[in-house]
Each structure stands twice: as structure tokens, then as C-alpha cells.
Coordinates of C-alpha atoms and ligand atoms in Angstrom, one line a residue:
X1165 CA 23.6 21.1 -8.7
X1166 CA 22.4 24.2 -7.0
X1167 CA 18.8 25.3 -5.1
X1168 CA 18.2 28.5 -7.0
X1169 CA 16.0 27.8 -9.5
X1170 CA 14.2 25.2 -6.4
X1171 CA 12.7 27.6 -4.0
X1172 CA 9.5 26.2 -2.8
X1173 CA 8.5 22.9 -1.7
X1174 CA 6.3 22.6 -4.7
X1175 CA 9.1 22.6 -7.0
X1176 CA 10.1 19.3 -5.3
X1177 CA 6.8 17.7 -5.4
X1178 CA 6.3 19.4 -9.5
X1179 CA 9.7 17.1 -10.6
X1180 CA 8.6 13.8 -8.1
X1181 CA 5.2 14.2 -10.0
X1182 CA 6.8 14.1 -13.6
X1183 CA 8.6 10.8 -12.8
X1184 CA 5.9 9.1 -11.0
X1185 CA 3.4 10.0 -14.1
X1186 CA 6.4 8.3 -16.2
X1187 CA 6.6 5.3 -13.7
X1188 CA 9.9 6.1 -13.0
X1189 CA 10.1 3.4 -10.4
X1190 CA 12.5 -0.2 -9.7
X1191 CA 10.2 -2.6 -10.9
X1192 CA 9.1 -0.7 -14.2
X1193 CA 12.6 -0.4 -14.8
X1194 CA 13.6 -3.6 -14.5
X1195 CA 11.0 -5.1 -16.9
X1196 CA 11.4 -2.1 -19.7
X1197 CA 15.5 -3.2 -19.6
X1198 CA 14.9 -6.5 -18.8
X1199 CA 17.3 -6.5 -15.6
X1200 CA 17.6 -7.8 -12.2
X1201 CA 18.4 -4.6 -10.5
X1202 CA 19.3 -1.0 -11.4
X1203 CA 22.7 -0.5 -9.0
X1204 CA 24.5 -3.3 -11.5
X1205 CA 23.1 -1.4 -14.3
X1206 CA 27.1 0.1 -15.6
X1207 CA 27.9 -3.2 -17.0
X1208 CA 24.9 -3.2 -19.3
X1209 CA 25.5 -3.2 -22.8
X1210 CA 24.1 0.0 -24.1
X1211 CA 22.9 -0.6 -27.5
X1212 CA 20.6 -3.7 -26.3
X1213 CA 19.5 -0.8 -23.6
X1214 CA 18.8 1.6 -26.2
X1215 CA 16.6 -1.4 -28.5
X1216 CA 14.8 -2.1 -25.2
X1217 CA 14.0 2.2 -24.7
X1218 CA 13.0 2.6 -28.3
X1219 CA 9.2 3.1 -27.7
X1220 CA 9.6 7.2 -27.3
X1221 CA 7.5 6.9 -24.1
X1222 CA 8.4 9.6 -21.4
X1223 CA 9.6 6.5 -19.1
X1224 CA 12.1 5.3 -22.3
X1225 CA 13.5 9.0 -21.9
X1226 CA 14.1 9.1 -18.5
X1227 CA 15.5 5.7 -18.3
X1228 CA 18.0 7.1 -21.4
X1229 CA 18.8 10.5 -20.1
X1230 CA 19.1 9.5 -16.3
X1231 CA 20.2 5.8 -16.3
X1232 CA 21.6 5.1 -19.7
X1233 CA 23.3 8.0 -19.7
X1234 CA 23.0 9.2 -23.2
X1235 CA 22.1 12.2 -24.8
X1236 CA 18.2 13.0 -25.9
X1237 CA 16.7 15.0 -28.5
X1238 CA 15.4 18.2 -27.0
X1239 CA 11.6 17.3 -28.2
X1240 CA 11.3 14.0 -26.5
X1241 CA 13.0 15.4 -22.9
X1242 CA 10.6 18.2 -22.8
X1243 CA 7.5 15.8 -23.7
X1244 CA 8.8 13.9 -20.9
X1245 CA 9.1 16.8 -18.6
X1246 CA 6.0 18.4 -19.0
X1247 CA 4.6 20.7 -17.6
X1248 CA 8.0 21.8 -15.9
X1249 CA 10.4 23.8 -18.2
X1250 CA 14.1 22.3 -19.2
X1251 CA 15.5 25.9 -18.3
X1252 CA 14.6 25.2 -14.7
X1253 CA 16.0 21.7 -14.5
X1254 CA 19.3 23.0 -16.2
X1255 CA 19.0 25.6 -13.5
X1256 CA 18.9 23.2 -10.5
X1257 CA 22.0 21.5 -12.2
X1258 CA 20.2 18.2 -13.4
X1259 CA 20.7 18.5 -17.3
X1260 CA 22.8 20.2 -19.7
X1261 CA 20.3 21.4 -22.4
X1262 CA 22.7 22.1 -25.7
X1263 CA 20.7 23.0 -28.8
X1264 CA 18.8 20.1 -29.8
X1265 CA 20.5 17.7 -27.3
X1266 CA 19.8 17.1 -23.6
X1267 CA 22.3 15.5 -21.7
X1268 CA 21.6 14.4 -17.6
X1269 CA 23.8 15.9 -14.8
X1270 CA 23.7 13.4 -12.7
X1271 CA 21.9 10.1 -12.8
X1272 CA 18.7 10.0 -10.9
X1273 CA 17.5 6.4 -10.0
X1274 CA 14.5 5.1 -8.3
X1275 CA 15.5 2.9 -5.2
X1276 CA 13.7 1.3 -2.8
X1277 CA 10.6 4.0 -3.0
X1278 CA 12.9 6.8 -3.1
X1279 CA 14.5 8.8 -6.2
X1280 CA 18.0 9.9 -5.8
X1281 CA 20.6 12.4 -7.4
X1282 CA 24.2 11.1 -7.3
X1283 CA 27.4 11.8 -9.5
X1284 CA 28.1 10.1 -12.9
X1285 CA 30.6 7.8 -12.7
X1286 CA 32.0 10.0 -15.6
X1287 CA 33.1 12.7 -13.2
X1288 CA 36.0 10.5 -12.1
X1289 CA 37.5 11.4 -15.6
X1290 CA 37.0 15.3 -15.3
X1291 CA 38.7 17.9 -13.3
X1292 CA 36.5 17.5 -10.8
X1293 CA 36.7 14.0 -10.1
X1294 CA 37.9 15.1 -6.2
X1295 CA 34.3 16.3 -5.1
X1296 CA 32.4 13.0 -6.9
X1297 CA 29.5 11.5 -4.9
X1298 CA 28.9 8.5 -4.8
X1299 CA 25.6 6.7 -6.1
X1300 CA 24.5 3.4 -4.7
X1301 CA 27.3 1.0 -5.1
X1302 CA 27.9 -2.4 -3.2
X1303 CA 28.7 -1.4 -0.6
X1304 CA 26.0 1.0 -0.1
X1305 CA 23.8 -1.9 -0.3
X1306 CA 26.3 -4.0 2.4
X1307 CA 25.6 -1.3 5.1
X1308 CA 21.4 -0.6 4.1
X1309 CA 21.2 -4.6 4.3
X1310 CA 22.9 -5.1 7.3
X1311 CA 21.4 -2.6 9.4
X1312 CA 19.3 -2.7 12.8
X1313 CA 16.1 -1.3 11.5
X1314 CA 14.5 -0.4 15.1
X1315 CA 12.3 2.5 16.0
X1316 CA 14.9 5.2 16.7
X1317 CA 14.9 9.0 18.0
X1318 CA 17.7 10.7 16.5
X1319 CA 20.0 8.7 13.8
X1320 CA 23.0 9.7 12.8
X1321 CA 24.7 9.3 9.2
X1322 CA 28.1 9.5 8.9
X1323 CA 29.5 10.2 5.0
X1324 CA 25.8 10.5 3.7
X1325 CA 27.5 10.9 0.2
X1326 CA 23.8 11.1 -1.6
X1327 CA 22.2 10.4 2.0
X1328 CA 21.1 7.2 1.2
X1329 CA 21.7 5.8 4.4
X1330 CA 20.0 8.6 6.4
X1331 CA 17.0 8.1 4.0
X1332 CA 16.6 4.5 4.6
X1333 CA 17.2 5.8 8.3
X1334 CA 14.3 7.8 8.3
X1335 CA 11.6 5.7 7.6
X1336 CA 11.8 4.1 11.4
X1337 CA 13.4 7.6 12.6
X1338 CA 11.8 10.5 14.2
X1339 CA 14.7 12.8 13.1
X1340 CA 18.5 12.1 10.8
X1341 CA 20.8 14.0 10.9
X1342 CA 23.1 13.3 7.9
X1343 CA 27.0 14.7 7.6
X1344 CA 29.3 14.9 5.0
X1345 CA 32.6 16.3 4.6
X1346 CA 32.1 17.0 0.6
X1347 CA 30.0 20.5 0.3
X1348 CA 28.7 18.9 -3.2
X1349 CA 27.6 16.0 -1.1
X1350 CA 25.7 18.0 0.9
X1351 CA 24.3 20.0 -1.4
X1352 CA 22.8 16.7 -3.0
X1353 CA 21.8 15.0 0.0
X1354 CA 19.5 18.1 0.7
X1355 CA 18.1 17.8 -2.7
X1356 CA 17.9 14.4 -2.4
X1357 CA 15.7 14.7 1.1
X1358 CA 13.9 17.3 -0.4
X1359 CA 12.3 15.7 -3.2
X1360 CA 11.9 12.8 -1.4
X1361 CA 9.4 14.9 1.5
X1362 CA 11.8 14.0 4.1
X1363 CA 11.7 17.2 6.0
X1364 CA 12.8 15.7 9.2
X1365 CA 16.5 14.4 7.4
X1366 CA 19.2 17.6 7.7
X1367 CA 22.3 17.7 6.2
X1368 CA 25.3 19.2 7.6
X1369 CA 28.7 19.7 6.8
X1370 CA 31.9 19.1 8.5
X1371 CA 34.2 16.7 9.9
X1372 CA 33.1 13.5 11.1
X1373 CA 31.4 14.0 14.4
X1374 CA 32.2 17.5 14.3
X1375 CA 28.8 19.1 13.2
X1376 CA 26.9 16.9 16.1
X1377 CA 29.0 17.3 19.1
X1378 CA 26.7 17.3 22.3
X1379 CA 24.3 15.2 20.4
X1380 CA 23.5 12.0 21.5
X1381 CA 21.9 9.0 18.9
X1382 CA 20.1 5.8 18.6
X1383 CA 21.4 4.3 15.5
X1384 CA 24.5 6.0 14.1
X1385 CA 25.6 4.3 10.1
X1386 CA 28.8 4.6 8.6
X1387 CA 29.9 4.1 5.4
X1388 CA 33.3 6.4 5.6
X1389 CA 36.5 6.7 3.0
X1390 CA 37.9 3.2 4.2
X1391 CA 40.2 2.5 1.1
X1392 CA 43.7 1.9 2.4
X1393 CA 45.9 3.6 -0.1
X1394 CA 48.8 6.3 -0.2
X1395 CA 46.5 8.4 -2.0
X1396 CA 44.2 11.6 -1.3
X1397 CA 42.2 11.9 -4.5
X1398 CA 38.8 11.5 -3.8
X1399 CA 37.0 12.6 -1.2
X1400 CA 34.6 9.8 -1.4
X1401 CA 37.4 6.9 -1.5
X1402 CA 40.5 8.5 0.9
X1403 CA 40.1 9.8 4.4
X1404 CA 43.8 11.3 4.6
X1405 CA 44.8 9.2 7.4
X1406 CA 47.4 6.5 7.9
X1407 CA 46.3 2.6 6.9
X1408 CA 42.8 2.2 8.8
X1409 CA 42.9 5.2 11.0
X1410 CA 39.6 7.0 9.6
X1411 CA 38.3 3.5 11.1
X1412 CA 39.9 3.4 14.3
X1413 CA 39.1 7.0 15.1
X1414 CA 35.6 7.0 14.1
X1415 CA 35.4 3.9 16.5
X1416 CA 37.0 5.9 19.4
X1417 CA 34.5 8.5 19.3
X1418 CA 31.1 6.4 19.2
X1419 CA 30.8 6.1 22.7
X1420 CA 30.6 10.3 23.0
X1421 CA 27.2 9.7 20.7
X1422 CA 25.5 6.9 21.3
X1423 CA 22.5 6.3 23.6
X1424 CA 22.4 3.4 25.7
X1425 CA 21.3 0.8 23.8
X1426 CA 22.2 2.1 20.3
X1427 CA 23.6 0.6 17.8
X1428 CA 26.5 1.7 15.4
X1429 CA 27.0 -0.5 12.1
X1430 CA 30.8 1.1 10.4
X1431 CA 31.5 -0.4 7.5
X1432 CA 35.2 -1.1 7.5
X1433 CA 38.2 -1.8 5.6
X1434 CA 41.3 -2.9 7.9
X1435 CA 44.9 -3.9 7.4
X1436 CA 46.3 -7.3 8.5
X1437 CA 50.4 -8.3 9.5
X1438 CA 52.1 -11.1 8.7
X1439 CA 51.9 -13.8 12.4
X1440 CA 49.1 -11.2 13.7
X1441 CA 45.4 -12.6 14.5
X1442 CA 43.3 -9.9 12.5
X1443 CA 40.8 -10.6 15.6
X1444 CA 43.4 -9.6 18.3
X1445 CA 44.5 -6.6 16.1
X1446 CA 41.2 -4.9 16.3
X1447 CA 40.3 -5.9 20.0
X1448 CA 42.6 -3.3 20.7
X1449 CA 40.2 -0.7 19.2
X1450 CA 37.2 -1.4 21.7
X1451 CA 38.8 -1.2 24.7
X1452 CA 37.1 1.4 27.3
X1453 CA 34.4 2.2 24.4
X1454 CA 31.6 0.5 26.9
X1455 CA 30.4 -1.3 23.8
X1456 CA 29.2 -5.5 23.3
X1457 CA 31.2 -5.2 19.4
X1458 CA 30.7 -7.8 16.9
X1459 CA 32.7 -7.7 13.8
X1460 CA 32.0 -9.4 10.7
X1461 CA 34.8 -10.3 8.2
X1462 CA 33.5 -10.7 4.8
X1463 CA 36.5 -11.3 2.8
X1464 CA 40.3 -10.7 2.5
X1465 CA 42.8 -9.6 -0.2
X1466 CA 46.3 -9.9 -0.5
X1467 CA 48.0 -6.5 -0.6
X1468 CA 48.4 -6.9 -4.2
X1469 CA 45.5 -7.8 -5.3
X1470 CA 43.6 -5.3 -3.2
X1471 CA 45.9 -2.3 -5.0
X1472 CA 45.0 -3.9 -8.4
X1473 CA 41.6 -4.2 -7.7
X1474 CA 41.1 -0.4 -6.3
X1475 CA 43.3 0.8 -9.3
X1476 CA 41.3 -0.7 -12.1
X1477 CA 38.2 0.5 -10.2
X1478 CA 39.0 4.3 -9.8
X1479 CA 42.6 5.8 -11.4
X1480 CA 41.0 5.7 -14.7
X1481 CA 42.0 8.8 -16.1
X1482 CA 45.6 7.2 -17.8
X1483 CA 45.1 3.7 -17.5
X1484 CA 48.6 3.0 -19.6
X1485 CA 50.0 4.8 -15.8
X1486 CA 48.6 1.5 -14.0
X1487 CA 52.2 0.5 -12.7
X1488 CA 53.2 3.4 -11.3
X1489 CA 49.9 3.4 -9.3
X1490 CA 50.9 -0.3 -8.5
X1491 CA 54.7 0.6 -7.2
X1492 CA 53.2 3.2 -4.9
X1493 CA 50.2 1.6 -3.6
X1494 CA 52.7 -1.2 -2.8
X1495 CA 55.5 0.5 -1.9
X1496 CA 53.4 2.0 1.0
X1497 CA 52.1 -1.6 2.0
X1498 CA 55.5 -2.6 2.5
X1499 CA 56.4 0.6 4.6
X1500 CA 53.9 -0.3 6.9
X1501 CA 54.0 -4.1 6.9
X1502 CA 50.8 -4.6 5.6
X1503 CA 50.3 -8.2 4.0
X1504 CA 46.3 -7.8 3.3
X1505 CA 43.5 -6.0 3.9
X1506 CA 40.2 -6.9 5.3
X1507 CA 36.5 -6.0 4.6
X1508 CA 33.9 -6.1 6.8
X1509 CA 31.1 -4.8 9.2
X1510 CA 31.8 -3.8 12.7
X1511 CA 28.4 -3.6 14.8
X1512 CA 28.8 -2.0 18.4
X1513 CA 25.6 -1.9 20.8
X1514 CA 26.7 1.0 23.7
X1515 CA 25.9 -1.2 27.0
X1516 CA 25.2 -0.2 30.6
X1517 CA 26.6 -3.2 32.1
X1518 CA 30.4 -2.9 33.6
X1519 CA 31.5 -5.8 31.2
X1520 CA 31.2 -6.0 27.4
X1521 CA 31.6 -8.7 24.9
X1522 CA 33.5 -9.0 21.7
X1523 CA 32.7 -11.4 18.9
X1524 CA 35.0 -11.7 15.7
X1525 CA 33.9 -14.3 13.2
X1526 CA 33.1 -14.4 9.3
X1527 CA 30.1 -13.5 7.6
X1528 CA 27.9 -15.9 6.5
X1529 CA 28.0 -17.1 2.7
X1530 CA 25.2 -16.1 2.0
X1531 CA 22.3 -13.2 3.8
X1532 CA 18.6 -14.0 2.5
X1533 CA 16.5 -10.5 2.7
X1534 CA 17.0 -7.7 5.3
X1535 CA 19.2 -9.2 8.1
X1536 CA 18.6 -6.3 11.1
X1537 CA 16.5 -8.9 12.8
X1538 CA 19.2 -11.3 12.5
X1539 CA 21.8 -9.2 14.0
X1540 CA 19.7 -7.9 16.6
X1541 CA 19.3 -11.6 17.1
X1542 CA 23.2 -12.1 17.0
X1543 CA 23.7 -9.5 19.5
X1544 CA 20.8 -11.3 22.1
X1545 CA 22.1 -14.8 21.7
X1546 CA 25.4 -13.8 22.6
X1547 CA 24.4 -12.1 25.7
X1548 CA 22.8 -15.4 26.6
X1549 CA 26.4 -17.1 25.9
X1550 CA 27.8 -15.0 28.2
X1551 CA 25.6 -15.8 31.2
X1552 CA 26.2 -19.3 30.5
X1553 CA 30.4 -20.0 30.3
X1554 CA 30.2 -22.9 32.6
X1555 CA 29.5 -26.0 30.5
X1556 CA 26.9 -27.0 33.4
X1557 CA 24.7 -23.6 33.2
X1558 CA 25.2 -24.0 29.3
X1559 CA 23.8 -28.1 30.0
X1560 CA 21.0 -27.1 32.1
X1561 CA 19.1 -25.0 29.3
X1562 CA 16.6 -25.8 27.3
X1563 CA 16.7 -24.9 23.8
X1564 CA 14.8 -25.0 20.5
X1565 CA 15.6 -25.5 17.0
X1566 CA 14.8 -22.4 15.3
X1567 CA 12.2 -22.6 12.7
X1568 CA 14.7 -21.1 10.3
X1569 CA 16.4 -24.1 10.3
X1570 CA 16.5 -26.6 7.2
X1571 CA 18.6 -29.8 6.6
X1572 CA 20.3 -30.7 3.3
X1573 CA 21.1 -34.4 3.2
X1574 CA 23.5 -35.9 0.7
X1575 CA 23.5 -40.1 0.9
X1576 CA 24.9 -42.7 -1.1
X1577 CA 23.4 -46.0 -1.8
X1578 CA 24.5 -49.1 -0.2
X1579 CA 23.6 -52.4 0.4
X1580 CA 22.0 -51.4 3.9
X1581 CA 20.3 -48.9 2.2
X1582 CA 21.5 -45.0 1.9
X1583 CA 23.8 -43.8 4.3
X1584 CA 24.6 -40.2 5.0
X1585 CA 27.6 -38.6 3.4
X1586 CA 27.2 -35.1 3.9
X1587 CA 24.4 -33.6 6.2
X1588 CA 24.2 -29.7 6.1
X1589 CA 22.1 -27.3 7.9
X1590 CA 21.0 -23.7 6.5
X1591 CA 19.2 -20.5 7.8
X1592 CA 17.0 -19.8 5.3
X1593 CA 16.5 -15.9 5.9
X1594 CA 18.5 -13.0 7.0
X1595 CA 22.4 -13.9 7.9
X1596 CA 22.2 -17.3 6.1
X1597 CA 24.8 -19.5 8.1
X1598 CA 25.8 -22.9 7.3
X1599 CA 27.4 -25.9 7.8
X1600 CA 28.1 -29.5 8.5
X1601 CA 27.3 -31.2 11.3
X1602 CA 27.8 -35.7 11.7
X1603 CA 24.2 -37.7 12.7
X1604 CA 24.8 -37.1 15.9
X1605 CA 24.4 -33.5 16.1
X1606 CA 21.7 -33.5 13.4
X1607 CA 19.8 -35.9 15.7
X1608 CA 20.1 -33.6 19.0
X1609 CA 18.8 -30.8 17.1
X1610 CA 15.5 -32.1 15.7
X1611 CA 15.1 -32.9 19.3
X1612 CA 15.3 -29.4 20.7
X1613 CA 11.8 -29.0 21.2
X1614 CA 11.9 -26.7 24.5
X1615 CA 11.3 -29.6 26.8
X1616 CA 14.4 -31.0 27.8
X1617 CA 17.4 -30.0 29.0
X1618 CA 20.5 -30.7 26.7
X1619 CA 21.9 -32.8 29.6
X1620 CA 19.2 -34.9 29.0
X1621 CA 19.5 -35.2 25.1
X1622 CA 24.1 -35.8 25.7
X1623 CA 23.0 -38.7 28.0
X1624 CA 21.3 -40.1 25.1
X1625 CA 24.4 -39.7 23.1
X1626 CA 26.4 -41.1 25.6
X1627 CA 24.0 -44.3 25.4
X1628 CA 25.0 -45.9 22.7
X1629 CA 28.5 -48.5 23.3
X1630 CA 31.3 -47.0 23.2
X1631 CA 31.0 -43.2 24.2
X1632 CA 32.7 -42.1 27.3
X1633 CA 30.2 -39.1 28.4
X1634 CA 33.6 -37.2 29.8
X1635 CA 35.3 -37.3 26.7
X1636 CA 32.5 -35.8 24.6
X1637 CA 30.8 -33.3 26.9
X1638 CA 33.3 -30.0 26.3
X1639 CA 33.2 -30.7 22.5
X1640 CA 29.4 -31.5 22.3
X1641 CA 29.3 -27.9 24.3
X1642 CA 31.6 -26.1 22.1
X1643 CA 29.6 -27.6 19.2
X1644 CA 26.1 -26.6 20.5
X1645 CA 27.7 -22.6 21.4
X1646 CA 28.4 -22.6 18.1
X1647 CA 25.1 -23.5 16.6
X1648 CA 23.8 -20.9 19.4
X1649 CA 25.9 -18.2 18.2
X1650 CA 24.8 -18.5 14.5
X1651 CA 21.5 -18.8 15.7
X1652 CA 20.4 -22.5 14.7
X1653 CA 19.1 -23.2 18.5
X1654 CA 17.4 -20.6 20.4
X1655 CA 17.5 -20.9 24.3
X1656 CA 14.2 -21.8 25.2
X1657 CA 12.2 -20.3 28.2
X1658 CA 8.6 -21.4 28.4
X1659 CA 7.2 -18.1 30.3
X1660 CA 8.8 -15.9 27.7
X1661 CA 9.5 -18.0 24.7
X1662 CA 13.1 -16.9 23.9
X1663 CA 15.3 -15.6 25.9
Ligands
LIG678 C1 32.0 5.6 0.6 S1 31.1 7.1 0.6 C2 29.6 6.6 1.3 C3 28.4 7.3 0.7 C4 27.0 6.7 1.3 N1 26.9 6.9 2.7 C5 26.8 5.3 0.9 O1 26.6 4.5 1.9 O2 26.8 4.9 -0.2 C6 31.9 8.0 1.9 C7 31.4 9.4 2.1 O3 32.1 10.0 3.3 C8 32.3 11.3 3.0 N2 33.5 11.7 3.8 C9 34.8 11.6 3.5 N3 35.6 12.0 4.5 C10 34.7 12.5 5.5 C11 34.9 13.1 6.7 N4 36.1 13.3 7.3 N5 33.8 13.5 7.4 C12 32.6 13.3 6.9 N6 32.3 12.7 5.7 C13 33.4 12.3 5.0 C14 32.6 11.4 1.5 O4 32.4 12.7 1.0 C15 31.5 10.3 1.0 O5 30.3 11.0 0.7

């Protein structure tokens, strides 16, 4: 991919024009190939693809050349083109045009409102498989979800790859600045923010932080070369460092960049040791960062099956080789002690208070649209928990059941009518916890109406025969934090509302 035959702005705003006369966007995509979203379009079987593209429309052709990835007659491509010349788009590096065939680049898919350039999947197979970049994989998708979307100065993207994130970044941004270590990256982020009209997104080159020392942000996003492997293949996959060092270090260095106030979401592989609480392992990392740090595990592999899985997805080019991949990816597990590996998001909001807060937990099941209110929410309720550790500050609030809140009741007939076997609460939006709770609890929540202290409501409890109020008060405390923390009671002030 290259600029030269892309000068002016114009050029841009020529090749956004061809695919928006196509309709070159997500939903007409989706209904044309009959899918529920383009990212999870590789598994697609192509001939059915190529029956549902058969009209010879110019969006059919796109979808072929840049999604399906197949080659196009020459006619049709130009047709679809018009009025820009295939020479130029050969030029900018988007298509091979052979004779009477056309073949695409790079794929170019619509997402979100935005169009964006990434690497083939194909490349991974060629010579050139070290300088790949990425498209918009699951993880991708993790990191965009999950993300605080507040009004920000500057942002900061870390490992742009395509510059998704800073894209996304820059719609509640006054400026992004988005690095990559991968020239090619670079090259296509710039495209990317070009013929999107995001003139206030730059893309730099370098090292980490290196390219922005002495700048300061309000959101910084990280999606960085986490894979724990012996390998150094790909830029996009290996960082070169030990285990979970890229990690570690990029954690170390946050505080030199981010505002007061800012957050910084890293998505994050780690390692775990046999008799070593993964939540005490990474403690260690946020000590003296001046950070409140939640981390959110969303699941865990054994060593084994995390090599397998990361084998199969990338070292395609001599699959018959898959052992000897296997032998060394293990082989430098068992050097290091490494039993499994961990995936997850770690969330750190720089604080100006002299004491900080660390939360470690698991993701919920399932998350229900954006969640960046939700864990803008997480980080608030927690500061609340931390202003009430006594049990008796915690008892003299108020709270409210938030109207996220549903209950899912499961009851078996008897001959006193149904009684409850299973009672369930959900979030129904955003980070989607839930969980059981007995009658009890499910009765002290409907009651949370703002009004009364949960003293108040625990004296109910403590009521009925046979309940010694001494016995139950630290568990029905630990019980309530923990609806707190997941955010199925709000503390309730009645000047402010919330908190
Ligand atoms: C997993 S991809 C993420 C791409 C994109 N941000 C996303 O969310 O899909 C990691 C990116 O980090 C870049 N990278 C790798 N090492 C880096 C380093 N030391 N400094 C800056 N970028 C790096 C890679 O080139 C790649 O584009």
C-alpha cells in the first residue's frame, strides 16, 4: 500500500464516494450474504457467498473482490469503480489488476460507519507474513466494547495495527494519536484515517510509548502483541519479550501518560504458576503506578491447550510441522513454570488520592451492548465500597435496586403451591452479571427503594424465629458488597440520586 498515486484529499473522498454509491456498508452486507456480522465472515462457505453475489451489481463486486476475496473480471471491477481508474487503485496498493482478472490487496470492510484497509489473512502464508496487520478480529472487538467512551482531549492508541481503536477513539476525541511499531501498519492506519476524514487521528511510528514521550492523555487503548510464546514471527502476535513482559512494562509506564482521571483499558494475556493466586501475581504490577486498577479475567487455558490453540490459528505455512511447534511452545512453558495462561482486560483510572484500589474478579458471562458506562460504573461503585469497610457505614446506606435489574424464577409444584428452586438475578445491559441469590436476598432487594437504611431491611430478616442477627450480619454484608460491586444495588443519596 503506498500514498503516491493518493495526493490530495479528494482522492480520499473520490474512493469513499465509489463505495457509498455501491452501499458498501454493515447492514447491506449483511442482508446481500445473509450473515450476522462481517468480522466472522472467514468461516463462510464461499460458494453459497458467491450464489448470494451473483446479481453483477457494483455492491456484489465489492463484496467479492474485498470481502470474499476472490478474483473479478476486469469489466465488472471497473463498472464498479467508476469514475476512478483501476491503474490508480493498483497504484495506492489496493488491487492487483492482471489481464482480465482483478484481485484485492487487502480486504476493505465497512465497520461501524467507518471503511477500513487491513492485511489478508493470506499474508500469513507469504514471505511477508512478519509485517501482517491485523483486521478486526475478536479481540479487536473485546477492547472497542469494553472501552470508557467519555469526552476526551488527547487519546492515545497503542499497536493501532489498522487504527481501529484510534478511530473509534476519535469520535468522542478532540485529537488521537495512534502508534505502531509495524511501518506497514502505519502506513495503513494513515490511509485508513484518511479516507475516513479523520484529520485529527496521526499515526506515528516507534516503540511503545516512545513516539509520545512528554505527552500526557485522557484515554490511552491497548491492544499490544500479548501471545505468550517462544516465538518472534509476527509483529502483530510477538512482542520479543519474556512471558507477559510487553504487559507488565506497558503497565509500568502508564502513569508517565495519563491525565488525572484517565483511563487506560490493556488488553492482556498473562501467565499463571502452579499454588500462585493469578490475583496476587499481578498486584505486584500496580504498585507505585497511582492507579484504582481493575482487572477482568475472561477465561483461562491450560499451557497446552493455549499452544495448540495459537498454533492452529497462526503457524500455518507447514501444518504437517505442528509438533515441533508444540515441543517448543511447551518446552518454554516448562522452563518458566508456566501452568496456564490468562485472558483478560486490565482497566487503570490514574487517581489523585494517596491510596488506590485494586479489584480482580471474572468477567461477566455475558456483556449486552457497549459496556463503557458499565465500567465507568464499576470504577464509581467501588470507590463507594471503599469509603464504606466498616460493616456499620456499609448498614447505614441507603440503596436502590438498579433498574437494570431482572429476576429469573424457577419453581416446582407442590402441594402448598410452587416453591422456589432456583431464583436468579440478571443485568440486562452492558457487563451482564449474574447469579443466584436464596428468598431472602431476593426479598431485601425489591425492597431497596432509597428509603431505608439496610439496617432496617436485616432487622426484618432477623425477625422471623430462628435468626440470630449476629450470626448473619457480616455474611448478609459480604453478600450485599457483592451485589454492590457488580452493580445490582446502587447507593442511594436522595440530593444527588447516586452516589
Ligand atoms: C494485536 S494487534 C492490535 C491491532 C489493533 N489495535 C486492534 O485492536 O485490532 C497489535 C499491534 O501492535 C503492534 N506492535 C507490536 N509491537 C509493538 C511495539 N513494541 N510498539 C508499538 N506497536 C507494536 C503490531 O504491529 C500490531 O499492529
Amino acid at each position: 500500500m503506498s500514498f503516491s498515486s493518493f495526493q490530495h484529499p479528494d482522492d480520499f473522498k473520490r474512493l469513499r464516494d465509489v463505495f457509498e454509491a455501491a452501499r458498501y456498508t454493515d447492514a447491506a452486507i449483511l442482508e446481500v450474504l445473509g450473515i450476522k456480522d462481517i468480522p466472522s465472515l472467514r468461516g463462510e462457505d464461499v460458494p453459497l457467498l458467491l450464489r448470494r453475489t451473483n446479481q453483477g451489481t457494483p455492491l456484489d463486486t465489492l463484496i467479492r473482490l474485498f470481502l470474499i476475496e476472490v478474483p473479478c473480471d476486469r469489466k465488472e471491477v471497473q463498472r464498479a469503480f467508476q469514475p476512478m481508474m483501476l491503474e490508480k487503485l493498483a497504484e495506492a496498493g489496493l488491487i492487483h489488476a492482471d489481464g482480465t482478472r482483478v484481485k484485492a490487496a487487502v480486504k476493505l470492510m465497512p465497520f461501524h460507519g467507518l471503511l477500513i484497509a487491513f492485511d489478508s489473512t493470506r499474508m500469513l502464508q507469504t514471505e511477508r507474513k512478519k509485517d501482517y496487520v491485523m483486521g478486526i478480529g475478536r479481540s479487536t472487538l473485546t477492547l472497542a466494547n469494553l472501552t470508557v467512551r467519555r469526552q476526551a482531549g488527547m487519546s492515545l492508541d497503542l499497536g493501532t495495527g489498522c487504527g481501529i481503536q484510534a478511530f473509534l477513539a476519535a469520535r468522542h476525541s478532540s485529537r488521537v494519536l495512534a502508534v505502531d511499531k509495524n511501518p506497514r501498519a502505519v502506513h495503513m492506519a494513515s490511509f485508513n484515517a484518511r479516507l475516513n476524514g479523520l484529520s485529527h487521528v496521526a499515526c506515528l511510528e516507534g516503540d511503545l510509548f516512545e513516539p509520545v514521550q512528554g505527552r500526557m492523555f485522557d484515554l490511552i487503548v491497548t491492544n499490544p502483541p500479548f501471545v505468550i510464546s517462544p516465538e518472534m514471527k509476527y509483529i502483530y502476535r510477538d512482542s520479543g519479550m519474556e512471558a507477559d513482559q510487553v504487559c507488565q512494562k506497558i503497565v509500568s509506564q502508564v502513569p508517565q501518560f495519563l491525565n488525572k482521571g484517565g483511563y487506560c483499558h490493556i488488553l492482556c494475556n498473562w501467565t499463571e504458576h502452579a499454588g500462585q493466586d493469578w490475583r496476587e501475581r499481578l498486584r505486584g504490577w500496580f504498585q507505585g503506578t497511582g492507579c484504582d486498577v481493575w482487572v477482568m479475567r475472561s477465561e483461562t487455558r491450560d499451557a497446552a491447550t493455549y499452544a495448540a490453540t495459537w498454533i492452529r490459528h497462526t503457524e500455518k505455512e507447514a501444518p504437517e510441522d505442528f509438533d515441533r511447534h508444540f515441543e517448543k511452545w511447551m518446552t518454554y512453558y516448562d522452563q518458566q513454570d508456566i501452568t496456564a495462561m490468562s485472558a483478560g482486560l486490565i482497566t487503570m483510572r490514574r487517581s489523585a488520592k494517596g491510596k488506590y484500589w485494586y479489584r480482580a474478579d471474572d468477567a461477566p458471562e455475558k456483556m449486552l451492548g457497549p459496556c463503557g458506562d458499565s465500567m465507568v460504573r464499576g470504577f464509581e461503585l467501588q470507590d463507594f465500597l471503599e469509603t464504606v469497610r466498616e460493616d456499620s457505614l456499609l448498614l447505614n446506606t441507603r440503596f436502590r435496586v438498579s433498574p437494570d435489574v431482572c429476576m429469573e424464577r424457577i419453581a416446582k409444584p407442590s402441594v402448598a403451591g410452587w416453591v422456589d428452586e432456583t431464583i436468579r438475578l440478571h443485568i440486562s445491559r452492558g457487563l451482564a452479571y449474574s447469579g443466584n441469590i436464596d428468598s431472602y436476598m431476593a426479598n431485601v432487594i425489591v425492597k431497596c427503594d432509597g428509603q431505608r437504611q439496610l439496617k432496617d431491611l436485616l432487622a426484618e430478616i432477623a425477625n422471623a424465629p430462628g435468626v440470630d442477627l449476629e450470626k448473619i450480619r457480616p455474611i448478609f454484608c459480604q453478600v450485599i458488597r457483592g451485589l454492590v460491586e457488580r452493580g445490582f444495588l446502587l447507593p442511594f443519596d436522595s440530593n444527588t440520586d447516586f452516589i
